[in-house]
PDB file of C-alpha atoms in Angstrom:
ATOM      1  CA  MET A   1      96.881  84.512 131.943  1.00  0.00           C
ATOM      2  CA  GLN A   2      99.550  84.564 129.260  1.00  0.00           C
ATOM      3  CA  ALA A   3      98.536  84.143 125.621  1.00  0.00           C
ATOM      4  CA  SER A   4      99.833  84.818 122.132  1.00  0.00           C
ATOM      5  CA  LYS A   5      98.374  85.420 118.694  1.00  0.00           C
ATOM      6  CA  ARG A   6      99.807  85.635 115.175  1.00  0.00           C
ATOM      7  CA  TRP A   7      98.367  87.388 112.127  1.00  0.00           C
ATOM      8  CA  GLU A   8      99.558  87.363 108.522  1.00  0.00           C
ATOM      9  CA  MET A   9      98.562  90.723 107.088  1.00  0.00           C
ATOM     10  CA  MET A  10      99.972  94.048 105.873  1.00  0.00           C
ATOM     11  CA  GLY A  11     102.423  91.984 103.841  1.00  0.00           C
ATOM     12  CA  THR A  12     104.146  90.720 106.979  1.00  0.00           C
ATOM     13  CA  ILE A  13     103.753  88.622 110.140  1.00  0.00           C
ATOM     14  CA  ILE A  14     102.416  90.236 113.310  1.00  0.00           C
ATOM     15  CA  ASP A  15     103.004  88.583 116.688  1.00  0.00           C
ATOM     16  CA  LEU A  16     101.309  89.613 119.917  1.00  0.00           C
ATOM     17  CA  TRP A  17     101.966  88.257 123.417  1.00  0.00           C
ATOM     18  CA  LEU A  18     100.235  89.457 126.546  1.00  0.00           C
ATOM     19  CA  ASP A  19      99.837  88.796 130.253  1.00  0.00           C
ATOM     20  CA  THR A  20      96.415  89.813 131.584  1.00  0.00           C
ATOM     21  CA  ASP A  21      93.536  88.784 133.839  1.00  0.00           C
ATOM     22  CA  LEU A  22      90.983  89.536 131.133  1.00  0.00           C
ATOM     23  CA  ASN A  23      89.565  87.321 128.396  1.00  0.00           C
ATOM     24  CA  CYS A  24      92.379  87.040 125.866  1.00  0.00           C
ATOM     25  CA  GLU A  25      90.170  85.870 123.007  1.00  0.00           C
ATOM     26  CA  LYS A  26      88.021  88.990 123.249  1.00  0.00           C
ATOM     27  CA  MET A  27      91.170  91.119 123.271  1.00  0.00           C
ATOM     28  CA  PHE A  28      92.482  89.312 120.202  1.00  0.00           C
ATOM     29  CA  ILE A  29      89.196  89.953 118.382  1.00  0.00           C
ATOM     30  CA  ASN A  30      89.424  93.664 119.215  1.00  0.00           C
ATOM     31  CA  ILE A  31      93.061  93.831 118.092  1.00  0.00           C
ATOM     32  CA  THR A  32      92.153  92.066 114.820  1.00  0.00           C
ATOM     33  CA  GLU A  33      89.469  94.668 114.167  1.00  0.00           C
ATOM     34  CA  ASP A  34      91.952  97.465 114.904  1.00  0.00           C
ATOM     35  CA  LEU A  35      94.530  95.954 112.534  1.00  0.00           C
ATOM     36  CA  PHE A  36      92.053  95.737 109.674  1.00  0.00           C
ATOM     37  CA  ALA A  37      90.825  99.290 110.284  1.00  0.00           C
ATOM     38  CA  LEU A  38      94.326 100.783 110.472  1.00  0.00           C
ATOM     39  CA  ASN A  39      95.471  98.892 107.394  1.00  0.00           C
ATOM     40  CA  GLN A  40      92.410 100.200 105.557  1.00  0.00           C
ATOM     41  CA  CYS A  41      93.468 103.693 106.636  1.00  0.00           C
ATOM     42  CA  PHE A  42      97.209 103.650 105.827  1.00  0.00           C
ATOM     43  CA  SER A  43      97.822 101.052 103.118  1.00  0.00           C
ATOM     44  CA  ALA A  44      99.493 102.155  99.892  1.00  0.00           C
ATOM     45  CA  ASN A  45      98.851  98.707  98.374  1.00  0.00           C
ATOM     46  CA  GLN A  46      95.047  98.610  98.639  1.00  0.00           C
ATOM     47  CA  SER A  47      93.202 100.706  96.093  1.00  0.00           C
ATOM     48  CA  THR A  48      90.248 101.101  98.487  1.00  0.00           C
ATOM     49  CA  SER A  49      92.264 102.378 101.470  1.00  0.00           C
ATOM     50  CA  GLU A  50      91.696 105.892 102.764  1.00  0.00           C
ATOM     51  CA  LEU A  51      95.254 106.844 101.817  1.00  0.00           C
ATOM     52  CA  MET A  52      94.838 105.657  98.228  1.00  0.00           C
ATOM     53  CA  GLN A  53      91.526 107.504  97.882  1.00  0.00           C
ATOM     54  CA  LEU A  54      93.440 110.633  98.886  1.00  0.00           C
ATOM     55  CA  ASN A  55      96.191 109.851  96.366  1.00  0.00           C
ATOM     56  CA  HIS A  56      93.649 109.336  93.566  1.00  0.00           C
ATOM     57  CA  LEU A  57      92.485 112.945  94.059  1.00  0.00           C
ATOM     58  CA  ALA A  58      95.978 114.446  93.751  1.00  0.00           C
ATOM     59  CA  GLY A  59      95.901 117.688  91.780  1.00  0.00           C
ATOM     60  CA  ILE A  60      92.098 117.767  91.913  1.00  0.00           C
ATOM     61  CA  ARG A  61      90.917 118.904  95.358  1.00  0.00           C
ATOM     62  CA  PRO A  62      91.620 118.774  99.111  1.00  0.00           C
ATOM     63  CA  VAL A  63      90.313 115.667 100.875  1.00  0.00           C
ATOM     64  CA  ALA A  64      88.925 115.466 104.416  1.00  0.00           C
ATOM     65  CA  VAL A  65      90.589 112.519 106.162  1.00  0.00           C
ATOM     66  CA  SER A  66      90.331 110.667 109.464  1.00  0.00           C
ATOM     67  CA  PRO A  67      92.172 112.032 112.518  1.00  0.00           C
ATOM     68  CA  GLU A  68      94.589 109.072 112.411  1.00  0.00           C
ATOM     69  CA  LEU A  69      95.552 109.644 108.782  1.00  0.00           C
ATOM     70  CA  PHE A  70      95.808 113.414 109.207  1.00  0.00           C
ATOM     71  CA  SER A  71      98.030 112.964 112.271  1.00  0.00           C
ATOM     72  CA  LEU A  72     100.456 110.565 110.592  1.00  0.00           C
ATOM     73  CA  ILE A  73     100.682 112.634 107.399  1.00  0.00           C
ATOM     74  CA  SER A  74     101.364 115.756 109.501  1.00  0.00           C
ATOM     75  CA  ILE A  75     104.144 114.006 111.424  1.00  0.00           C
ATOM     76  CA  GLY A  76     105.532 112.546 108.209  1.00  0.00           C
ATOM     77  CA  LYS A  77     105.607 115.895 106.414  1.00  0.00           C
ATOM     78  CA  GLN A  78     107.325 117.577 109.378  1.00  0.00           C
ATOM     79  CA  HIS A  79     110.115 115.013 109.448  1.00  0.00           C
ATOM     80  CA  SER A  80     110.381 114.838 105.655  1.00  0.00           C
ATOM     81  CA  LEU A  81     111.203 118.552 105.576  1.00  0.00           C
ATOM     82  CA  ALA A  82     113.536 118.505 108.593  1.00  0.00           C
ATOM     83  CA  GLN A  83     117.313 118.414 108.253  1.00  0.00           C
ATOM     84  CA  PRO A  84     119.016 116.041 107.975  1.00  0.00           C
ATOM     85  CA  SER A  85     116.352 113.682 106.682  1.00  0.00           C
ATOM     86  CA  HIS A  86     116.115 110.906 104.119  1.00  0.00           C
ATOM     87  CA  LEU A  87     112.468 110.369 105.020  1.00  0.00           C
ATOM     88  CA  ASN A  88     110.081 111.525 102.287  1.00  0.00           C
ATOM     89  CA  ILE A  89     106.407 110.580 102.518  1.00  0.00           C
ATOM     90  CA  ALA A  90     105.829 111.957  99.000  1.00  0.00           C
ATOM     91  CA  ILE A  91     107.983 109.161  97.551  1.00  0.00           C
ATOM     92  CA  GLY A  92     104.992 107.073  96.443  1.00  0.00           C
ATOM     93  CA  PRO A  93     105.434 107.513  92.652  1.00  0.00           C
ATOM     94  CA  LEU A  94     109.060 106.361  92.864  1.00  0.00           C
ATOM     95  CA  VAL A  95     108.197 103.326  95.000  1.00  0.00           C
ATOM     96  CA  LYS A  96     105.505 102.391  92.471  1.00  0.00           C
ATOM     97  CA  LEU A  97     108.008 102.779  89.627  1.00  0.00           C
ATOM     98  CA  TRP A  98     110.545 100.340  91.141  1.00  0.00           C
ATOM     99  CA  ARG A  99     108.107  97.968  92.951  1.00  0.00           C
ATOM    100  CA  ILE A 100     110.993  96.351  94.833  1.00  0.00           C
ATOM    101  CA  GLY A 101     109.657  93.577  97.027  1.00  0.00           C
ATOM    102  CA  PHE A 102     106.836  92.785  94.581  1.00  0.00           C
ATOM    103  CA  LYS A 103     106.647  90.460  91.577  1.00  0.00           C
ATOM    104  CA  GLN A 104     106.519  93.446  89.205  1.00  0.00           C
ATOM    105  CA  ALA A 105     109.891  94.796  90.412  1.00  0.00           C
ATOM    106  CA  GLN A 106     111.982  96.411  87.674  1.00  0.00           C
ATOM    107  CA  VAL A 107     114.803  98.840  87.059  1.00  0.00           C
ATOM    108  CA  PRO A 108     113.123 101.917  85.553  1.00  0.00           C
ATOM    109  CA  THR A 109     114.662 103.775  82.648  1.00  0.00           C
ATOM    110  CA  PRO A 110     116.437 107.079  83.359  1.00  0.00           C
ATOM    111  CA  THR A 111     113.617 108.849  81.500  1.00  0.00           C
ATOM    112  CA  GLU A 112     110.975 107.250  83.724  1.00  0.00           C
ATOM    113  CA  ILE A 113     112.887 108.215  86.857  1.00  0.00           C
ATOM    114  CA  PHE A 114     113.526 111.793  85.736  1.00  0.00           C
ATOM    115  CA  SER A 115     109.861 112.312  84.856  1.00  0.00           C
ATOM    116  CA  THR A 116     108.907 111.229  88.403  1.00  0.00           C
ATOM    117  CA  LEU A 117     111.296 113.328  90.490  1.00  0.00           C
ATOM    118  CA  HIS A 118     109.228 116.539  90.409  1.00  0.00           C
ATOM    119  CA  LEU A 119     106.361 114.684  92.109  1.00  0.00           C
ATOM    120  CA  LEU A 120     108.440 113.819  95.200  1.00  0.00           C
ATOM    121  CA  ASP A 121     108.186 117.179  96.965  1.00  0.00           C
ATOM    122  CA  SER A 122     106.692 116.965 100.456  1.00  0.00           C
ATOM    123  CA  LYS A 123     106.240 120.754 100.464  1.00  0.00           C
ATOM    124  CA  GLN A 124     103.429 120.171  97.971  1.00  0.00           C
ATOM    125  CA  ILE A 125     101.404 118.294 100.608  1.00  0.00           C
ATOM    126  CA  ILE A 126      99.066 121.038 101.851  1.00  0.00           C
ATOM    127  CA  LEU A 127      97.491 120.444 105.268  1.00  0.00           C
ATOM    128  CA  ASN A 128      94.515 122.301 106.731  1.00  0.00           C
ATOM    129  CA  GLN A 129      94.466 121.655 110.466  1.00  0.00           C
ATOM    130  CA  GLN A 130      91.073 123.278 111.029  1.00  0.00           C
ATOM    131  CA  LYS A 131      89.295 121.357 108.278  1.00  0.00           C
ATOM    132  CA  GLN A 132      91.450 118.205 108.628  1.00  0.00           C
ATOM    133  CA  THR A 133      92.051 118.154 104.882  1.00  0.00           C
ATOM    134  CA  VAL A 134      95.042 117.094 102.793  1.00  0.00           C
ATOM    135  CA  PHE A 135      95.717 118.395  99.288  1.00  0.00           C
ATOM    136  CA  LEU A 136      98.362 116.985  96.954  1.00  0.00           C
ATOM    137  CA  THR A 137      98.925 119.899  94.614  1.00  0.00           C
ATOM    138  CA  GLN A 138     100.183 117.982  91.556  1.00  0.00           C
ATOM    139  CA  LYS A 139      98.408 115.241  89.654  1.00  0.00           C
ATOM    140  CA  GLY A 140     100.422 112.041  89.967  1.00  0.00           C
ATOM    141  CA  MET A 141     101.646 112.742  93.501  1.00  0.00           C
ATOM    142  CA  GLU A 142     101.252 109.884  95.996  1.00  0.00           C
ATOM    143  CA  ILE A 143     101.888 109.723  99.715  1.00  0.00           C
ATOM    144  CA  ASP A 144     103.487 106.491 100.939  1.00  0.00           C
ATOM    145  CA  LEU A 145     103.459 105.989 104.723  1.00  0.00           C
ATOM    146  CA  GLY A 146     105.260 102.633 104.626  1.00  0.00           C
ATOM    147  CA  ALA A 147     108.214 104.091 106.538  1.00  0.00           C
ATOM    148  CA  LEU A 148     105.984 105.133 109.457  1.00  0.00           C
ATOM    149  CA  ALA A 149     102.717 103.204 109.575  1.00  0.00           C
ATOM    150  CA  LYS A 150     103.955 100.090 111.402  1.00  0.00           C
ATOM    151  CA  GLY A 151     105.348 102.236 114.201  1.00  0.00           C
ATOM    152  CA  TYR A 152     102.120 104.213 114.505  1.00  0.00           C
ATOM    153  CA  ILE A 153     100.069 101.015 114.560  1.00  0.00           C
ATOM    154  CA  ALA A 154     102.284  99.348 117.189  1.00  0.00           C
ATOM    155  CA  ASP A 155     102.014 102.405 119.467  1.00  0.00           C
ATOM    156  CA  TYR A 156      98.252 102.622 118.900  1.00  0.00           C
ATOM    157  CA  LEU A 157      97.712  98.985 119.881  1.00  0.00           C
ATOM    158  CA  MET A 158     100.072  99.143 122.863  1.00  0.00           C
ATOM    159  CA  ALA A 159      98.312 102.220 124.252  1.00  0.00           C
ATOM    160  CA  LYS A 160      95.161 100.097 124.465  1.00  0.00           C
ATOM    161  CA  LEU A 161      96.896  97.013 125.857  1.00  0.00           C
ATOM    162  CA  LYS A 162      98.574  98.980 128.644  1.00  0.00           C
ATOM    163  CA  LYS A 163      95.160  99.562 130.237  1.00  0.00           C
ATOM    164  CA  TYR A 164      94.483  95.853 130.653  1.00  0.00           C
ATOM    165  CA  CYS A 165      97.827  94.007 130.694  1.00  0.00           C
ATOM    166  CA  ARG A 166     100.636  93.507 133.182  1.00  0.00           C
ATOM    167  CA  SER A 167     102.968  92.941 130.233  1.00  0.00           C
ATOM    168  CA  ALA A 168     102.618  92.921 126.456  1.00  0.00           C
ATOM    169  CA  MET A 169     104.852  92.496 123.428  1.00  0.00           C
ATOM    170  CA  ILE A 170     104.152  93.354 119.794  1.00  0.00           C
ATOM    171  CA  ASN A 171     106.404  92.297 116.923  1.00  0.00           C
ATOM    172  CA  LEU A 172     104.965  93.909 113.814  1.00  0.00           C
ATOM    173  CA  GLY A 173     107.073  92.554 110.979  1.00  0.00           C
ATOM    174  CA  GLY A 174     110.326  93.092 112.895  1.00  0.00           C
ATOM    175  CA  ASN A 175     109.070  96.265 114.560  1.00  0.00           C
ATOM    176  CA  PHE A 176     109.399  95.316 118.257  1.00  0.00           C
ATOM    177  CA  LEU A 177     107.598  97.041 121.132  1.00  0.00           C
ATOM    178  CA  ALA A 178     107.350  95.820 124.739  1.00  0.00           C
ATOM    179  CA  PHE A 179     105.527  96.995 127.861  1.00  0.00           C
ATOM    180  CA  GLY A 180     105.968  95.782 131.421  1.00  0.00           C
ATOM    181  CA  PRO A 181     108.378  93.147 132.725  1.00  0.00           C
ATOM    182  CA  ASN A 182     109.360  90.069 130.714  1.00  0.00           C
ATOM    183  CA  PRO A 183     108.231  87.196 132.979  1.00  0.00           C
ATOM    184  CA  LYS A 184     110.694  84.812 131.342  1.00  0.00           C
ATOM    185  CA  ARG A 185     113.671  86.853 132.567  1.00  0.00           C
ATOM    186  CA  GLU A 186     114.635  87.331 136.193  1.00  0.00           C
ATOM    187  CA  ASN A 187     115.588  90.967 135.558  1.00  0.00           C
ATOM    188  CA  GLY A 188     112.386  91.627 133.575  1.00  0.00           C
ATOM    189  CA  LYS A 189     114.285  92.793 130.495  1.00  0.00           C
ATOM    190  CA  TRP A 190     113.354  92.032 126.894  1.00  0.00           C
ATOM    191  CA  TYR A 191     116.186  90.880 124.609  1.00  0.00           C
ATOM    192  CA  VAL A 192     116.114  91.683 120.906  1.00  0.00           C
ATOM    193  CA  GLY A 193     118.553  90.232 118.377  1.00  0.00           C
ATOM    194  CA  ILE A 194     120.407  92.454 115.919  1.00  0.00           C
ATOM    195  CA  GLN A 195     120.430  90.563 112.637  1.00  0.00           C
ATOM    196  CA  ASN A 196     123.721  89.654 110.970  1.00  0.00           C
ATOM    197  CA  PRO A 197     123.103  91.121 107.483  1.00  0.00           C
ATOM    198  CA  GLN A 198     125.423  88.580 105.874  1.00  0.00           C
ATOM    199  CA  LYS A 199     123.654  85.502 107.270  1.00  0.00           C
ATOM    200  CA  PRO A 200     120.142  83.985 107.196  1.00  0.00           C
ATOM    201  CA  ARG A 201     117.409  85.295 109.486  1.00  0.00           C
ATOM    202  CA  HIS A 202     117.732  84.763 113.242  1.00  0.00           C
ATOM    203  CA  GLN A 203     121.532  84.739 113.142  1.00  0.00           C
ATOM    204  CA  HIS A 204     122.571  87.721 115.209  1.00  0.00           C
ATOM    205  CA  LEU A 205     125.587  89.971 115.589  1.00  0.00           C
ATOM    206  CA  GLY A 206     124.455  90.735 119.113  1.00  0.00           C
ATOM    207  CA  ILE A 207     121.521  91.288 121.434  1.00  0.00           C
ATOM    208  CA  VAL A 208     120.172  94.496 122.964  1.00  0.00           C
ATOM    209  CA  ALA A 209     118.300  94.536 126.285  1.00  0.00           C
ATOM    210  CA  VAL A 210     115.344  96.924 126.556  1.00  0.00           C
ATOM    211  CA  ASP A 211     112.712  97.889 129.102  1.00  0.00           C
ATOM    212  CA  ASN A 212     109.360  99.433 128.041  1.00  0.00           C
ATOM    213  CA  GLN A 213     110.865 100.341 124.672  1.00  0.00           C
ATOM    214  CA  SER A 214     110.699  99.727 120.951  1.00  0.00           C
ATOM    215  CA  VAL A 215     113.424  98.411 118.649  1.00  0.00           C
ATOM    216  CA  VAL A 216     113.177  99.049 114.897  1.00  0.00           C
ATOM    217  CA  THR A 217     115.711  98.230 112.179  1.00  0.00           C
ATOM    218  CA  SER A 218     115.988  99.528 108.622  1.00  0.00           C
ATOM    219  CA  GLY A 219     118.253  97.510 106.360  1.00  0.00           C
ATOM    220  CA  ILE A 220     119.134  96.773 102.759  1.00  0.00           C
ATOM    221  CA  TYR A 221     119.737  93.033 103.091  1.00  0.00           C
ATOM    222  CA  GLU A 222     116.205  91.587 102.791  1.00  0.00           C
ATOM    223  CA  ARG A 223     114.175  93.499 100.191  1.00  0.00           C
ATOM    224  CA  PHE A 224     116.086  93.954  96.952  1.00  0.00           C
ATOM    225  CA  LEU A 225     116.034  93.378  93.212  1.00  0.00           C
ATOM    226  CA  GLU A 226     118.974  91.672  91.497  1.00  0.00           C
ATOM    227  CA  ILE A 227     119.494  92.209  87.761  1.00  0.00           C
ATOM    228  CA  ASN A 228     122.580  91.015  85.860  1.00  0.00           C
ATOM    229  CA  GLY A 229     124.502  90.559  89.098  1.00  0.00           C
ATOM    230  CA  LYS A 230     123.712  94.080  90.392  1.00  0.00           C
ATOM    231  CA  ARG A 231     121.632  94.413  93.536  1.00  0.00           C
ATOM    232  CA  TYR A 232     119.142  97.255  94.017  1.00  0.00           C
ATOM    233  CA  HIS A 233     117.778  97.608  97.554  1.00  0.00           C
ATOM    234  CA  HIS A 234     114.362  99.092  98.383  1.00  0.00           C
ATOM    235  CA  LEU A 235     115.417 102.278 100.224  1.00  0.00           C
ATOM    236  CA  LEU A 236     115.121 104.944  97.544  1.00  0.00           C
ATOM    237  CA  ASP A 237     116.714 108.388  97.322  1.00  0.00           C
ATOM    238  CA  ALA A 238     114.180 111.027  96.268  1.00  0.00           C
ATOM    239  CA  GLN A 239     117.016 113.231  94.997  1.00  0.00           C
ATOM    240  CA  THR A 240     118.403 110.734  92.470  1.00  0.00           C
ATOM    241  CA  GLY A 241     115.519 108.315  91.990  1.00  0.00           C
ATOM    242  CA  PHE A 242     117.826 105.365  92.701  1.00  0.00           C
ATOM    243  CA  PRO A 243     118.532 103.338  95.869  1.00  0.00           C
ATOM    244  CA  PHE A 244     120.746 105.143  98.363  1.00  0.00           C
ATOM    245  CA  GLU A 245     124.474 104.697  97.918  1.00  0.00           C
ATOM    246  CA  THR A 246     125.523 103.951 101.472  1.00  0.00           C
ATOM    247  CA  LYS A 247     128.081 102.210 103.667  1.00  0.00           C
ATOM    248  CA  MET A 248     125.300 101.256 106.079  1.00  0.00           C
ATOM    249  CA  THR A 249     123.776  97.795 105.897  1.00  0.00           C
ATOM    250  CA  SER A 250     121.409  98.286 108.811  1.00  0.00           C
ATOM    251  CA  LEU A 251     120.379 100.977 111.257  1.00  0.00           C
ATOM    252  CA  THR A 252     118.561 100.112 114.482  1.00  0.00           C
ATOM    253  CA  ILE A 253     116.903 102.736 116.670  1.00  0.00           C
ATOM    254  CA  ILE A 254     115.732 102.162 120.256  1.00  0.00           C
ATOM    255  CA  ALA A 255     113.180 104.542 121.786  1.00  0.00           C
ATOM    256  CA  ASP A 256     110.120 104.587 124.032  1.00  0.00           C
ATOM    257  CA  GLN A 257     107.738 104.893 121.077  1.00  0.00           C
ATOM    258  CA  SER A 258     107.780 102.715 117.981  1.00  0.00           C
ATOM    259  CA  LEU A 259     106.892 105.652 115.729  1.00  0.00           C
ATOM    260  CA  THR A 260     109.914 107.540 117.077  1.00  0.00           C
ATOM    261  CA  CYS A 261     112.074 104.597 116.007  1.00  0.00           C
ATOM    262  CA  GLU A 262     110.519 104.556 112.537  1.00  0.00           C
ATOM    263  CA  ILE A 263     111.035 108.291 112.092  1.00  0.00           C
ATOM    264  CA  TRP A 264     114.723 108.162 112.937  1.00  0.00           C
ATOM    265  CA  THR A 265     115.610 104.988 111.046  1.00  0.00           C
ATOM    266  CA  SER A 266     114.027 106.622 107.989  1.00  0.00           C
ATOM    267  CA  ARG A 267     115.605 110.039 108.538  1.00  0.00           C
ATOM    268  CA  LEU A 268     119.121 108.744 109.195  1.00  0.00           C
ATOM    269  CA  PHE A 269     119.506 105.679 106.971  1.00  0.00           C
ATOM    270  CA  GLY A 270     121.877 106.449 104.135  1.00  0.00           C
ATOM    271  CA  LEU A 271     123.705 109.315 105.840  1.00  0.00           C
ATOM    272  CA  ALA A 272     127.424 109.066 106.500  1.00  0.00           C
ATOM    273  CA  ILE A 273     127.830 106.797 109.519  1.00  0.00           C
ATOM    274  CA  SER A 274     129.640 109.487 111.520  1.00  0.00           C
ATOM    275  CA  GLU A 275     126.869 111.995 110.787  1.00  0.00           C
ATOM    276  CA  ALA A 276     124.107 109.561 111.761  1.00  0.00           C
ATOM    277  CA  LEU A 277     125.876 108.727 115.033  1.00  0.00           C
ATOM    278  CA  ALA A 278     126.353 112.412 115.801  1.00  0.00           C
ATOM    279  CA  VAL A 279     122.621 113.074 115.329  1.00  0.00           C
ATOM    280  CA  ILE A 280     121.712 110.116 117.568  1.00  0.00           C
ATOM    281  CA  GLU A 281     124.039 111.406 120.301  1.00  0.00           C
ATOM    282  CA  GLN A 282     122.297 114.787 120.149  1.00  0.00           C
ATOM    283  CA  ARG A 283     118.842 113.225 120.667  1.00  0.00           C
ATOM    284  CA  PRO A 284     118.313 112.014 124.250  1.00  0.00           C
ATOM    285  CA  GLU A 285     115.116 110.176 123.283  1.00  0.00           C
ATOM    286  CA  ILE A 286     116.881 107.698 120.965  1.00  0.00           C
ATOM    287  CA  GLU A 287     119.804 105.260 120.892  1.00  0.00           C
ATOM    288  CA  GLY A 288     121.215 103.576 117.812  1.00  0.00           C
ATOM    289  CA  ILE A 289     123.137 100.627 116.395  1.00  0.00           C
ATOM    290  CA  ILE A 290     124.671 100.859 112.915  1.00  0.00           C
ATOM    291  CA  VAL A 291     126.116  97.922 110.979  1.00  0.00           C
ATOM    292  CA  ASP A 292     128.312  98.665 107.967  1.00  0.00           C
ATOM    293  CA  GLN A 293     129.056  96.568 104.895  1.00  0.00           C
ATOM    294  CA  VAL A 294     131.893  94.672 106.578  1.00  0.00           C
ATOM    295  CA  ASN A 295     129.728  93.946 109.640  1.00  0.00           C
ATOM    296  CA  GLN A 296     131.424  96.470 111.905  1.00  0.00           C
ATOM    297  CA  VAL A 297     129.013  97.565 114.628  1.00  0.00           C
ATOM    298  CA  TYR A 298     128.761 101.180 115.812  1.00  0.00           C
ATOM    299  CA  LEU A 299     126.898 101.934 119.056  1.00  0.00           C
ATOM    300  CA  SER A 300     125.571 105.160 120.502  1.00  0.00           C
ATOM    301  CA  SER A 301     126.973 105.866 123.946  1.00  0.00           C
ATOM    302  CA  GLY A 302     123.768 105.002 125.827  1.00  0.00           C
ATOM    303  CA  LEU A 303     123.913 101.366 124.698  1.00  0.00           C
ATOM    304  CA  LYS A 304     127.362 100.466 126.008  1.00  0.00           C
ATOM    305  CA  SER A 305     125.931  98.538 128.962  1.00  0.00           C
ATOM    306  CA  SER A 306     122.849  97.014 127.270  1.00  0.00           C
ATOM    307  CA  TYR A 307     124.265  95.631 123.997  1.00  0.00           C
ATOM    308  CA  TYR A 308     125.836  92.190 124.094  1.00  0.00           C
ATOM    309  CA  PRO A 309     127.866  91.166 121.015  1.00  0.00           C
ATOM    310  CA  ASN A 310     128.019  87.548 119.956  1.00  0.00           C
ATOM    311  CA  ARG A 311     131.493  86.177 120.469  1.00  0.00           C
TER     312      ARG A 311
END
């Protein structure tokens, strides 16, 4: 049986499609429960979430957290401190200051930004593996897992679906992950469009074919704040407190795991295009597509035969 389900939650749209012999409605109920539980764990926009309870105790004491939250914070800290990396899970205070993507979005004053920068140090996230505790050493620090949580959640759900499905596809707010053959294609491949940043949604520069993989894109063309003709995108630089100055418009990573894609789109977005491509070429577990501000497309070498540009 083939069936699909859509949820509107986590501030986005989540689509699930599956092919299974089991009762799809029961599976959808279980997935719904998982989505609510994981959102309650990772959300930086719900004051009652486990993450926000941890943030509220910054500078006060270590907090024992769930295995899922401890795992994702550990991974996030590791990649925040790696080089090169523009990922920073301690960026919460800066995100809250700008609020880009929300009604309260604003351009902070230089004084507000400067007074926040000292709180954005991932080294000050102290982890105790044995006790499964997290301590934010300075009052006012906040972890924000928005750059990673969707990938973790997609992988978590797919690991369950693999046990019961011939094929499954999750699209978690543009975070795409597929398992098994695509029954609508003779070759079994899944085809994912690469958005044209200069045109409305669903108008593509090209299409990439994948097999048991995830496709994740970071870009500056959808979430932004425009004030007096100047556009401020939502990808913030913890060094300056302002949006990254970059020639990239979008960066797409393809990998077996959705979290891997999230990690590398976050680490590499905003680097010089040549540097980002060089890092991708050095990592056999990932491939990448970069689009610059004049819509030129740069491909990593492993995608030459699976990316199809629109003519």
